Amino acid sequence: MYGYNGKILRVNLTARTVKVEALDETKARKYIGGRGFGTKMMMDEVDPSVDALSPANKLMIVTGPLTGTATPTGGRYMAVTKSPLTGTIASSNSGGYFGAELKFAGWDAIILEGKASAPVYLNIIDDKVEILDAAPLWGKVLSATTDALEQAHGGKARILAIGPAGERLSLLASIMNDRWRAAGRSGVGAVMGSKNLKAIVVKGSGKVAIANDDALKAAFAVCMTKIKENGVTGTGLPAYGTAVLVNIINENGAFPTNNFQESVFGKAEEISGEALAEKYLKKKDPCYRCPIACGRYCEVDDIKGGGPEYETIWAFGSDCGVSSLKDVIKANYWCNEYGLDTISAGATLAAAMELYQRGLVKKADFGDGPELTFGNADAIVEWTKRMGKAEGFGAKLALGSYRLCDSYGVPELSMSVKKQEMPAYDPRGIVGQGLSYATSNRGGCHVRGYMISPEILGLPEKLDRLDTAGKPLWTKIFQDFTAAIDSVGLCLFTSFAMGADDYAALYNAVCGTSITGAEFITSGERIWNLEKQYNLAAGIGSNQDTLPPRLLKEPIPEGPSKGLVHPLDKVLPEYYSLRGWDAKGIPTKAKLAELGVD
Amino acid sequence: MTIQARLFATLREGRGKVIAAELEEGATVADLAARLAISHKDIAILLVGGRDAAMDKILTDGDIVSVFPPVGGG
Ligand code: SF4
C-alpha cells in the first residue's frame, strides 16, 4: 500500500493486550485518514451514547496518508474520540513531530480501548509495543514527563502525553506532544486520563511508501512556490505567527473583550503580534517539514517554551481584559505544562470574571487565590495553575465555562457553542464565521471552517464581513474542504496558499490514485455528514446549531461593529438547504446515499 | 484635513505606528498611501473606520485608516 502503512495498533488497556490489525483499505480511501477515518472507526466501534469518560469510549490517534511524507507540513495527526466536553464527536489536530514518527514506526493509527487498572504508558519502537508502568510519571507536568521519558528512551523518541489536567479529568484537558504542541480542544486529554494512560513514546525507523516519486516532487514544487509567494504563508506567518491577528481583528471591531461584553480592546497594541515579535520572541518553532513555521518560541523571566498563538493571546488577554503580554505568555506556559486547552481555559476565566462582576461568584469562593476581576494579570496565571490542578475553585473552572455558568443558573453567560468555548472572533461582526461556529460539528471552533480567511484576510477573495448573501455556500465549502485537509495529514494553514487541486495532486502522487480536487472536497463533505450523524446519534441535535443569546440579541456596544448582532436566522436555513439537509438540519436519506455515508 | 493612519506589521518599518497626515480636502486612500510611500501591492487589508474600503475612497477629516500588509492566519 502507498501512503498508508496498512497497519493499525489496537491496545486494550483493561486486558493489557496489543493487537496488530490490517487497515481496511476501502474505508481508508473513502474517509481518507485522520479526522475522517477516525470518525468512521468511532461510528463502527463506539456507541455514540456512551459516557465519554467511561472505559467503553475509545481514543483513536490517527495519521493521514500524507503524514510522514515529503509534503509541506506533512506531520499532522488527529485525536478522535467522543468528547466529554460537548458530547459530540471530537477530533483534535496536532502538529509537531509525533504523527510523522508514528508513521515511520509502521502504524497508521492507534486505537486505545478500556481502562488500565493503574497508570501506564505505551512504548512503541517500530513493531515492538510495550505497556509500561507510569506511576512515577503520574502527577508530573509536561516538561518533567517528557524529560523523564526522554531519559528512559533516548532523546530521539517522540513523546505524546497528558498533564495533570488530563489525569484529573478536566473537560478542558488537551493531549500534548513534542512538549508544547497540542491536540487542544474538546477535552480529548480527559479521555486519555480516564484510561489511566499517561503517555505514548514512539520511535520509528521506516519510511512511508510513495507511489510516484517524480509526481510527488513535481506537486511538491508547485505547492512550495505557492506557499512562498503567498503573503500570509510566505511572509506574514513566518514573521509574526498567528498573533498578528490581534490588531487586524481589533481594528475590525470584532475582538471579543471582557467575555464578549465588548468587541474592541483599547490595549490591543500591548498584546499584539508586533509587540510579541519585538519583546519576547526568541525563535521560530516549526513542525515537521513545515516551510511556513508559524510556531513561536518565547522567553519571559524564567519561563521558556512554545507559543503563544493568537487565540491564546485573545483568551487570556482581551477576553479577560488583561493587557500584560508577559502574563499571557505565563498563562500559556502553564496551560502547556498542565495540558489545558488555552482557548477554553482563558475563555472560562473570562466567564468566571463576569460571574464575579455580576456578584454571582463571591470573593470567598476564591479562597486564598486572587480575585478574578477583568484586567487582573496575576489572576490569569494563578488560576490557570489551580485549574490545572483542579484545586479549590479551580476544580469548577476545570469543567469549562458552560458547566461553571450553569452551576450559577446562568448558562447563557458561557460564550460557547455546544458547551465548547468560541475563539477569538466576535461573530456579530463576521457573519460567515458566526455561521461556522453555530454549525461546527465539535462546538465553538474557528478551524472547522475558517471564514476569517475570505471575510477578513481576503483569501482566496475578499467578502464583505457583514453581508449575509453567499455566506452559507462559502461556509459549507470551507467546512468540507477543511474536513478533507484534516484527514489527509497536512496543516490547515497550507490552504491560505493551496487549492483543492494541489491537495489532490499530492495525495495522488503519494497514494497512486487519480482523484480530482472536486472529489477531494466531496470526501470532506462525506466526513462532515458522518460527523453530523454521529452527533445526532449521540443526542446532540441541530437545535444546538446556534450561538449564545448575547450574540443574537445584544448589539456590540462600541467601535467599528457597533450596533451589530448575528443574523443567524437569515443564513441557517439556506445553509441546511445547501447541505441537502431538511429544514430541521437533519441529513436526508438521499444526501447520505449520494455521499455513500453508511 | 487630518487623517489618522494606523500602520501594522512590516508597514511600520521606517514609518512608525500611528501617523497624523494632513491631506487636501477630497483626498483618497490612494493619496494617503502615496504620502506614506506605501505601494499598493503591499496593502492587503484596508479599513476606514474599521470597515473595508477601496483605494479610491474619498476621506473625510478625522477618518481613521488602518493598513495591513498580507498577514494573518489563526
Ligand atoms: S504552519 Fe504552523 S502549525 Fe502548521 S505545520 Fe507549520 S508551524 Fe505547524
XYZ file of C-alpha atoms and ligand atoms in Angstrom:
680
model
C 0.000 0.000 0.000
C 1.177 3.502 -0.732
C 0.723 6.409 1.659
C -0.825 4.185 4.279
C 1.223 1.636 6.198
C -1.722 -0.751 6.177
C -1.443 -1.421 9.897
C -3.415 -0.365 12.957
C -2.336 -0.906 16.547
C -5.164 -1.860 18.873
C -4.364 -1.575 22.571
C -6.778 -2.863 25.169
C -5.755 -1.186 28.394
C -8.108 -3.232 30.591
C -6.646 -6.534 29.431
C -3.220 -5.008 28.735
C -3.072 -6.608 25.313
C -1.865 -5.278 21.990
C -3.059 -6.459 18.604
C -1.970 -5.691 15.068
C -4.828 -5.219 12.617
C -4.870 -4.665 8.890
C -6.121 -1.277 7.753
C -9.454 -1.543 5.953
C -8.321 -0.089 2.660
C -11.763 0.659 1.237
C -12.786 2.541 4.355
C -9.488 4.390 4.485
C -9.772 5.560 0.875
C -13.357 6.653 1.365
C -12.654 8.636 4.534
C -9.008 9.493 3.674
C -7.427 9.153 7.143
C -7.037 11.372 10.239
C -10.298 13.043 11.142
C -12.431 11.240 8.554
C -11.155 7.713 9.009
C -11.053 8.172 12.793
C -14.700 9.233 12.821
C -15.613 6.224 10.682
C -13.890 3.883 13.148
C -15.717 5.607 16.021
C -19.028 5.184 14.206
C -18.336 1.481 13.651
C -16.982 0.706 17.091
C -18.268 3.114 19.737
C -21.931 3.583 20.598
C -22.461 7.369 20.291
C -24.493 7.401 23.503
C -21.569 6.125 25.562
C -20.300 8.074 28.599
C -17.217 9.784 27.136
C -15.146 9.189 30.268
C -16.090 5.533 30.666
C -13.890 2.627 29.525
C -16.399 1.996 26.723
C -15.257 5.136 24.918
C -12.215 4.734 22.687
C -9.442 7.138 21.848
C -8.007 6.960 18.356
C -4.718 8.531 17.365
C -4.953 8.667 13.602
C -2.484 9.842 10.969
C -3.268 10.714 7.356
C -1.810 9.220 4.189
C 0.425 12.290 3.764
C 1.655 12.234 7.365
C 5.349 11.397 7.364
C 5.812 12.082 3.650
C 7.831 14.743 1.853
C 4.856 17.096 1.557
C 4.710 20.607 3.024
C 3.555 20.322 6.686
C 3.061 16.555 6.369
C 3.329 15.741 10.046
C -0.158 16.005 11.474
C -2.215 13.529 13.463
C -5.736 13.628 14.882
C -7.018 12.560 18.283
C -10.523 11.247 17.597
C -12.930 10.219 20.338
C -16.261 11.142 21.859
C -15.860 14.482 23.629
C -16.623 14.707 27.346
C -16.984 18.484 26.969
C -19.509 18.640 24.127
C -20.902 15.130 23.851
C -20.154 15.326 20.118
C -17.507 13.575 18.090
C -14.148 15.148 18.947
C -11.232 15.345 16.597
C -8.321 17.458 17.689
C -5.431 18.052 15.355
C -1.797 18.485 16.266
C 1.492 19.090 14.509
C 4.998 18.747 15.860
C 6.800 15.508 15.070
C 4.876 12.740 16.799
C 2.500 11.969 13.924
C 5.271 11.522 11.384
C 7.239 9.303 13.797
C 4.218 7.063 14.279
C 4.138 6.531 10.531
C 7.875 5.785 10.471
C 7.219 3.147 13.135
C 4.873 1.455 10.693
C 1.451 2.425 12.023
C -1.467 4.360 10.551
C -3.406 4.622 13.792
C -3.574 3.551 17.409
C -6.922 2.539 18.889
C -6.931 2.806 22.672
C -9.724 0.994 24.453
C -10.736 0.091 28.010
C -9.029 1.430 31.102
C -5.802 0.390 32.781
C -6.089 -0.551 36.455
C -3.177 1.778 37.246
C -1.284 4.486 35.317
C 0.595 3.162 32.296
C 2.319 4.426 29.184
C 2.992 2.879 25.803
C 6.433 2.427 24.372
C 6.465 1.810 20.632
C 9.682 1.023 18.800
C 8.663 0.104 15.272
C 6.558 -3.049 15.659
C 7.593 -3.675 19.243
C 4.963 -2.377 21.658
C 5.129 -2.422 25.451
C 2.701 -1.267 28.120
C 4.815 0.130 30.949
C 4.217 1.410 34.470
C 3.586 5.179 34.608
C 3.169 5.519 38.371
C 6.349 7.638 38.693
C 5.096 9.966 35.949
C 1.567 10.456 37.264
C 1.078 13.988 38.551
C 4.009 15.345 36.574
C 3.700 18.343 34.264
C 4.608 18.065 30.586
C 8.232 19.153 30.776
C 9.015 16.760 33.643
C 7.123 13.922 31.951
C 8.914 14.484 28.664
C 12.323 14.814 30.338
C 11.838 11.551 32.233
C 10.679 9.657 29.156
C 13.498 11.031 27.036
C 15.925 9.928 29.680
C 14.451 6.446 29.724
C 14.024 6.009 25.970
C 16.521 8.357 24.369
C 16.311 11.889 23.053
C 15.183 10.733 19.616
C 11.903 9.383 20.945
C 8.810 11.413 20.122
C 6.501 11.825 23.059
C 2.789 12.417 23.408
C 1.421 12.873 26.925
C -1.233 14.365 29.125
C -0.558 16.661 32.039
C -2.193 16.766 35.472
C -5.328 18.331 33.929
C -5.989 15.201 31.869
C -5.285 12.950 34.829
C -7.858 14.866 36.852
C -10.380 14.608 34.032
C -10.598 18.316 33.323
C -13.007 18.729 30.436
C -10.565 21.293 29.047
C -7.613 18.888 29.017
C -5.558 18.580 25.876
C -3.250 15.876 24.596
C 0.224 17.336 24.195
C 3.083 16.143 22.016
C 6.652 17.311 21.455
C 6.307 19.301 24.724
C 4.028 22.106 23.618
C 2.177 21.035 20.523
C -1.434 20.354 21.426
C -4.394 18.359 20.224
C -6.038 21.020 22.245
C -9.754 21.061 22.050
C -12.854 19.203 23.224
C -11.312 17.565 26.290
C -9.511 14.760 24.464
C -6.895 14.775 27.271
C -9.556 13.809 29.803
C -10.455 10.734 27.743
C -6.803 9.714 27.794
C -6.681 10.366 31.543
C -9.844 8.330 32.105
C -7.995 5.363 30.611
C -5.079 5.832 33.025
C -2.818 6.345 30.032
C -0.158 8.969 30.717
C 1.926 8.926 27.558
C 2.898 7.310 24.281
C 6.548 7.118 23.301
C 7.382 6.295 19.701
C 10.493 5.646 17.669
C 10.341 4.571 14.066
C 12.952 3.565 11.531
C 10.795 3.022 8.453
C 9.619 5.160 5.572
C 6.228 5.749 4.037
C 5.964 4.065 0.630
C 5.345 6.571 -2.163
C 3.529 5.520 -5.341
C 5.128 8.022 -7.691
C 8.243 9.874 -6.566
C 8.515 12.045 -9.659
C 4.899 13.148 -9.464
C 5.386 13.919 -5.777
C 8.449 16.029 -6.500
C 6.534 17.959 -9.147
C 3.455 18.512 -6.956
C 5.691 19.456 -4.031
C 7.467 22.092 -6.126
C 4.170 23.642 -7.223
C 2.880 23.786 -3.639
C 6.136 25.200 -2.272
C 6.093 28.003 -4.835
C 2.527 28.881 -3.891
C 3.332 28.816 -0.171
C 6.407 31.000 -0.608
C 4.687 33.506 -2.904
C 1.564 33.874 -0.801
C 1.810 36.874 1.532
C 0.266 35.088 4.513
C 2.183 31.797 4.337
C 5.336 33.224 2.744
C 5.958 36.271 4.896
C 3.175 37.080 7.406
C 3.006 33.844 9.409
C 6.788 33.278 9.411
C 7.459 36.808 10.699
C 4.669 37.254 13.238
C 2.982 33.887 13.769
C -0.760 33.893 14.247
C -0.568 36.702 16.826
C -0.524 39.293 14.055
C -4.319 38.893 14.033
C -4.683 40.799 17.321
C -4.543 44.179 15.615
C -6.369 43.038 12.496
C -9.393 41.728 14.352
C -9.367 44.595 16.835
C -9.297 47.200 14.053
C -12.368 45.475 12.592
C -14.118 45.837 15.946
C -14.588 42.089 16.299
C -12.058 41.336 19.046
C -14.129 39.931 21.931
C -13.298 41.699 25.168
C -14.385 41.005 28.760
C -16.253 37.807 27.909
C -17.770 39.244 24.712
C -19.299 42.210 26.543
C -17.313 44.456 24.190
C -15.565 43.928 20.877
C -12.742 46.449 20.856
C -9.829 46.212 23.278
C -8.219 49.580 23.943
C -4.889 47.986 24.825
C -4.673 45.573 21.894
C -1.334 47.002 20.806
C 0.253 45.833 24.065
C -0.658 42.194 23.387
C -0.215 42.295 19.607
C 1.888 40.089 17.363
C 4.066 43.109 16.689
C 4.726 43.522 20.447
C 5.383 39.793 20.808
C 7.951 39.847 17.988
C 9.634 42.908 19.433
C 9.816 41.866 23.082
C 9.595 38.143 23.715
C 10.067 36.127 20.550
C 13.301 34.132 20.661
C 12.913 31.949 17.590
C 10.507 30.246 15.249
C 9.421 26.741 16.126
C 8.223 24.868 13.040
C 6.501 21.489 12.882
C 7.696 18.545 10.770
C 8.595 19.601 7.219
C 6.884 22.952 7.537
C 8.005 25.775 5.262
C 5.609 28.224 6.980
C 6.920 27.957 10.550
C 4.168 29.905 12.294
C 5.159 28.348 15.642
C 6.691 30.738 18.180
C 9.197 30.106 20.935
C 9.254 32.785 23.620
C 11.093 33.548 26.826
C 9.800 35.551 29.778
C 11.578 35.655 33.127
C 12.413 32.024 33.938
C 9.816 30.643 31.551
C 10.538 29.384 28.044
C 8.514 27.415 25.567
C 6.207 27.282 22.595
C 3.523 29.833 21.780
C 1.545 31.887 22.399
C -0.866 31.664 19.480
C -3.338 34.390 18.571
C -6.250 32.515 20.122
C -4.356 32.150 23.378
C -3.420 35.816 23.496
C -7.055 36.691 22.955
C -8.390 34.243 25.555
C -6.105 35.302 28.400
C -5.659 38.837 27.081
C -8.619 40.860 25.868
C -11.276 38.297 26.814
C -10.038 38.622 30.405
C -9.348 42.359 29.946
C -5.629 41.706 30.528
C -3.022 43.803 28.712
C 0.133 42.259 30.171
C 1.615 40.134 27.390
C 4.129 38.786 29.865
C 1.401 37.274 31.996
C -0.447 35.951 28.953
C 2.757 34.116 27.992
C 2.962 32.718 31.516
C -0.655 31.529 31.436
C 0.065 29.897 28.069
C 3.108 28.201 29.569
C 1.099 26.747 32.445
C -1.589 25.526 30.054
C 1.103 23.632 28.177
C 2.576 22.276 31.395
C -0.742 21.109 32.883
C -2.114 20.091 29.484
C -5.017 22.515 29.148
C -6.684 23.904 26.037
C -5.632 27.549 26.027
C -8.789 28.773 24.278
C -11.241 27.134 26.634
C -9.099 27.803 29.719
C -8.826 31.539 29.039
C -12.450 31.862 27.994
C -13.568 30.040 31.128
C -11.623 32.501 33.283
C -13.363 35.315 31.385
C -16.750 33.760 32.151
C -15.786 33.461 35.836
C -14.817 37.139 35.791
C -18.241 38.077 34.513
C -19.904 35.903 37.154
C -17.879 37.759 39.779
C -18.634 41.122 38.173
C -22.323 40.306 38.495
C -21.954 39.236 42.110
C -22.834 35.597 41.426
C -19.399 34.325 42.357
C -18.379 35.652 45.781
C -14.947 36.715 46.965
C -14.944 33.813 49.436
C -15.172 31.377 46.509
C -11.605 32.277 45.573
C -10.219 31.123 48.950
C -6.668 32.420 49.192
C -6.482 32.935 45.408
C -6.521 36.296 43.638
C -9.844 37.852 42.719
C -10.978 37.068 39.213
C -11.647 40.605 38.075
C -11.328 41.713 34.462
C -7.828 43.019 33.907
C -6.187 41.139 36.787
C -2.999 39.770 35.230
C -1.876 37.863 38.330
C -5.211 36.098 38.458
C -4.951 34.573 34.969
C -1.608 32.982 35.817
C -2.524 31.744 39.276
C -5.955 30.401 38.301
C -4.569 28.620 35.264
C -2.327 26.666 37.614
C -5.167 25.933 40.001
C -7.386 24.932 37.100
C -4.646 22.535 36.003
C -4.515 21.043 39.474
C -8.334 21.174 39.856
C -7.773 22.817 43.209
C -10.496 24.713 45.100
C -12.469 26.947 42.721
C -10.058 25.668 40.048
C -11.961 22.362 40.077
C -15.078 24.205 38.906
C -13.111 26.098 36.274
C -11.655 22.822 35.013
C -15.104 21.784 33.763
C -15.341 24.719 31.365
C -17.444 27.838 31.154
C -20.765 26.179 30.362
C -20.859 23.964 33.423
C -19.449 26.810 35.533
C -22.107 29.324 34.458
C -24.827 26.690 34.604
C -23.955 25.966 38.231
C -24.835 29.608 38.972
C -28.055 29.368 36.978
C -26.803 31.475 34.050
C -25.600 29.100 31.313
C -26.198 31.895 28.800
C -23.120 33.712 30.112
C -20.941 30.923 28.750
C -19.687 32.112 25.385
C -19.812 28.645 23.914
C -21.478 26.590 21.219
C -22.423 23.028 22.197
C -20.631 23.733 25.503
C -17.270 24.427 23.831
C -15.887 27.953 24.109
C -15.792 30.050 20.953
C -12.446 31.501 19.972
C -11.255 34.971 19.206
C -13.624 36.429 16.621
C -16.894 38.136 17.526
C -19.455 36.585 15.168
C -21.643 39.670 15.408
C -19.135 41.450 13.217
C -18.279 38.497 10.942
C -21.375 36.781 9.576
C -19.849 33.683 7.962
C -17.611 32.926 10.916
C -20.691 33.036 13.155
C -22.492 30.532 10.925
C -19.395 28.371 11.001
C -19.341 28.476 14.839
C -23.037 27.669 15.092
C -22.881 24.670 12.776
C -19.494 23.282 13.810
C -19.645 19.568 14.499
C -17.454 19.913 17.570
C -18.945 23.061 19.045
C -17.362 26.519 19.214
C -14.322 26.340 16.971
C -12.645 28.506 14.345
C -10.860 25.774 12.419
C -13.887 23.829 11.242
C -14.447 26.438 8.528
C -12.140 29.420 8.837
C -14.334 32.105 7.299
C -11.930 34.742 8.599
C -9.879 33.923 5.538
C -12.326 35.410 2.978
C -14.188 37.752 5.334
C -11.195 39.494 6.898
C -7.987 38.468 5.146
C -9.411 38.439 1.621
C -8.258 34.906 0.770
C -8.954 33.490 -1.738
C -11.079 36.600 -2.364
C -12.464 39.385 -0.231
C -16.034 39.114 1.022
C -17.792 41.855 2.969
C -17.829 40.570 6.527
C -21.308 41.985 7.160
C -23.046 40.545 4.097
C -25.310 37.550 4.502
C -25.539 36.767 0.779
C -23.290 33.920 -0.293
C -22.095 33.139 3.225
C -23.924 29.804 3.604
C -22.269 28.428 0.468
C -18.819 29.713 1.390
C -19.174 28.282 4.879
C -20.234 24.889 3.567
C -17.341 24.717 1.099
C -14.812 25.814 3.726
C -16.126 23.217 6.170
C -15.956 20.396 3.624
C -12.537 21.419 2.325
C -11.188 21.642 5.886
C -12.517 18.191 6.772
C -10.549 16.745 3.851
C -7.340 18.632 4.732
C -7.678 17.483 8.362
C -7.929 13.923 7.136
C -5.054 13.877 4.691
C -2.420 14.798 7.286
C -1.465 18.356 6.325
C -1.756 21.603 8.265
C -4.815 23.720 7.550
C -2.583 26.775 7.144
C -1.428 25.450 3.783
C -4.915 26.306 2.492
C -4.154 30.032 2.562
C -1.976 29.272 -0.452
C -3.026 25.890 -1.840
C -6.227 24.883 -3.622
C -8.119 21.583 -3.761
C -6.264 20.509 -6.913
C -2.936 20.905 -5.126
C -4.007 18.599 -2.294
C -5.367 16.104 -4.806
C -2.056 16.156 -6.693
C -0.058 15.440 -3.523
C -2.494 12.721 -2.474
C -2.428 11.070 -5.890
C 1.361 11.112 -6.073
C 1.664 9.542 -2.646
C -1.199 7.027 -2.892
C -1.157 6.202 -6.602
C -4.743 7.325 -7.058
C -6.292 9.754 -9.503
C -8.820 11.811 -7.583
C -9.726 15.338 -8.635
C -9.806 18.442 -6.450
C -13.605 18.315 -6.543
C -13.576 14.712 -5.329
C -11.224 15.722 -2.533
C -13.795 18.272 -1.346
C -16.605 15.729 -1.721
C -14.685 13.393 0.602
C -14.717 16.268 3.076
C -18.468 16.608 2.673
C -18.874 12.868 3.310
C -16.838 13.257 6.505
C -18.896 16.264 7.595
C -22.120 14.312 7.154
C -20.720 11.311 9.022
C -19.770 13.560 11.939
C -23.262 15.025 11.943
C -24.738 11.525 12.010
C -22.549 10.632 14.967
C -23.657 13.744 16.836
C -27.334 13.127 16.138
C -26.973 9.558 17.389
C -25.227 10.960 20.469
C -28.273 13.129 21.164
C -26.725 16.414 20.054
C -29.479 17.718 17.801
C -29.431 20.527 15.287
C -31.313 22.692 17.791
C -27.825 23.161 19.211
C -26.649 24.731 15.941
C -26.871 28.156 17.485
C -24.937 30.934 19.205
C -25.141 32.270 22.766
C -28.143 34.616 23.203
C -25.788 37.554 23.780
C -24.558 37.333 20.212
C -28.045 37.027 18.747
C -29.672 39.760 20.827
C -27.222 42.202 22.423
C -25.713 44.608 19.878
C -21.978 45.302 20.026
C -21.820 48.461 22.180
C -18.892 50.368 20.648
C -16.406 50.503 17.816
C -16.450 49.717 14.093
C -19.004 46.920 14.529
C -21.253 48.935 16.857
C -24.927 48.005 16.772
C -24.499 44.581 15.178
C -25.977 41.259 16.274
C -25.501 37.957 14.446
C -28.198 37.326 11.805
C -28.200 33.540 12.252
C -31.859 33.124 11.266
C -31.062 34.719 7.902
C -28.297 32.290 6.981
C -29.010 28.980 8.723
C -31.995 27.803 6.587
C -30.049 28.346 3.367
C -27.054 26.563 4.849
C -29.162 23.487 5.662
C -30.664 23.508 2.215
C -27.234 23.764 0.520
C -26.124 20.825 2.632
C -29.053 18.802 1.280
C -30.456 18.535 4.794
C -34.057 19.060 5.799
C -35.322 22.284 7.345
C -34.570 20.931 10.814
C -30.928 20.381 9.962
C -31.093 16.599 9.565
C -29.207 15.000 6.641
C -31.721 13.500 4.230
C -31.541 9.846 3.207
C -30.929 10.957 -0.365
C -27.932 13.084 0.642
C -26.407 10.306 2.718
C -26.913 7.828 -0.118
C -25.395 10.229 -2.640
C -22.290 10.604 -0.472
C -22.188 6.924 0.409
C -22.283 7.571 4.159
C -23.060 4.283 5.843
C -7.935 67.813 6.962
C -6.215 65.427 9.341
C -6.307 61.684 8.781
C -5.028 59.167 11.284
C -3.122 56.375 9.562
C -2.549 53.249 11.631
C 0.141 51.017 10.198
C 0.817 47.426 11.142
C 3.398 44.668 10.865
C 6.145 45.394 8.305
C 4.478 48.613 7.131
C 5.715 50.212 10.358
C 9.337 49.909 9.317
C 10.712 53.384 8.698
C 7.263 54.938 9.097
C 6.006 54.389 12.647
C 2.797 53.042 14.122
C 0.346 55.920 14.053
C 0.730 58.887 11.737
C -1.337 62.056 11.586
C -1.385 63.028 7.916
C -2.502 66.441 6.652
C -4.257 65.992 3.304
C -6.195 68.242 0.915
C -9.993 68.076 1.041
C -11.187 65.364 -1.324
C -8.062 63.261 -0.928
C -8.461 59.493 -1.304
C -6.898 56.499 0.378
C -4.549 56.287 -2.616
C -3.325 59.816 -1.856
C -2.660 58.812 1.720
C -0.742 55.727 0.556
C 1.337 57.912 -1.767
C 2.085 60.336 1.070
C 3.291 57.428 3.212
C 5.200 55.840 0.320
C 3.270 52.582 0.626
C 2.928 50.765 -2.663
C -0.488 49.303 -3.441
C 0.845 45.808 -3.733
C 1.929 45.927 -0.096
C -1.617 46.630 1.074
C -3.695 43.530 1.775
C -6.239 44.778 4.302
C -7.517 48.319 4.186
C -10.056 49.688 6.629
C -11.542 53.146 7.008
C -13.292 53.480 10.333
C -12.956 49.732 10.777
C -14.893 48.930 7.612
C -13.488 47.561 4.352
C -12.546 50.313 1.933
C -11.135 50.677 -1.575
C -8.160 52.773 -2.670
C -10.407 55.348 -4.339
C -12.449 56.040 -1.222
C -12.627 59.768 -0.516
C -11.559 60.526 3.022
C -13.102 62.995 5.437
C -11.493 64.897 8.285
C -10.807 62.700 11.309
C -11.011 59.376 9.435
C -9.003 56.509 10.845
C -7.338 54.413 8.166
C -5.880 51.023 9.145
C -3.443 49.441 6.712
C -2.075 45.901 6.844
C 0.338 44.074 4.557
C -0.525 40.449 3.640
C -0.529 38.804 7.060
C -2.898 36.731 9.105
C -3.772 33.131 9.762
C -5.230 31.959 13.007
S 2.016 26.331 9.727
Fe 2.442 26.401 11.918
S 1.048 24.889 12.856
Fe 1.099 24.488 10.632
S 2.640 22.896 10.412
Fe 3.667 24.883 10.138
S 4.479 25.504 12.153
Fe 2.985 23.825 12.439
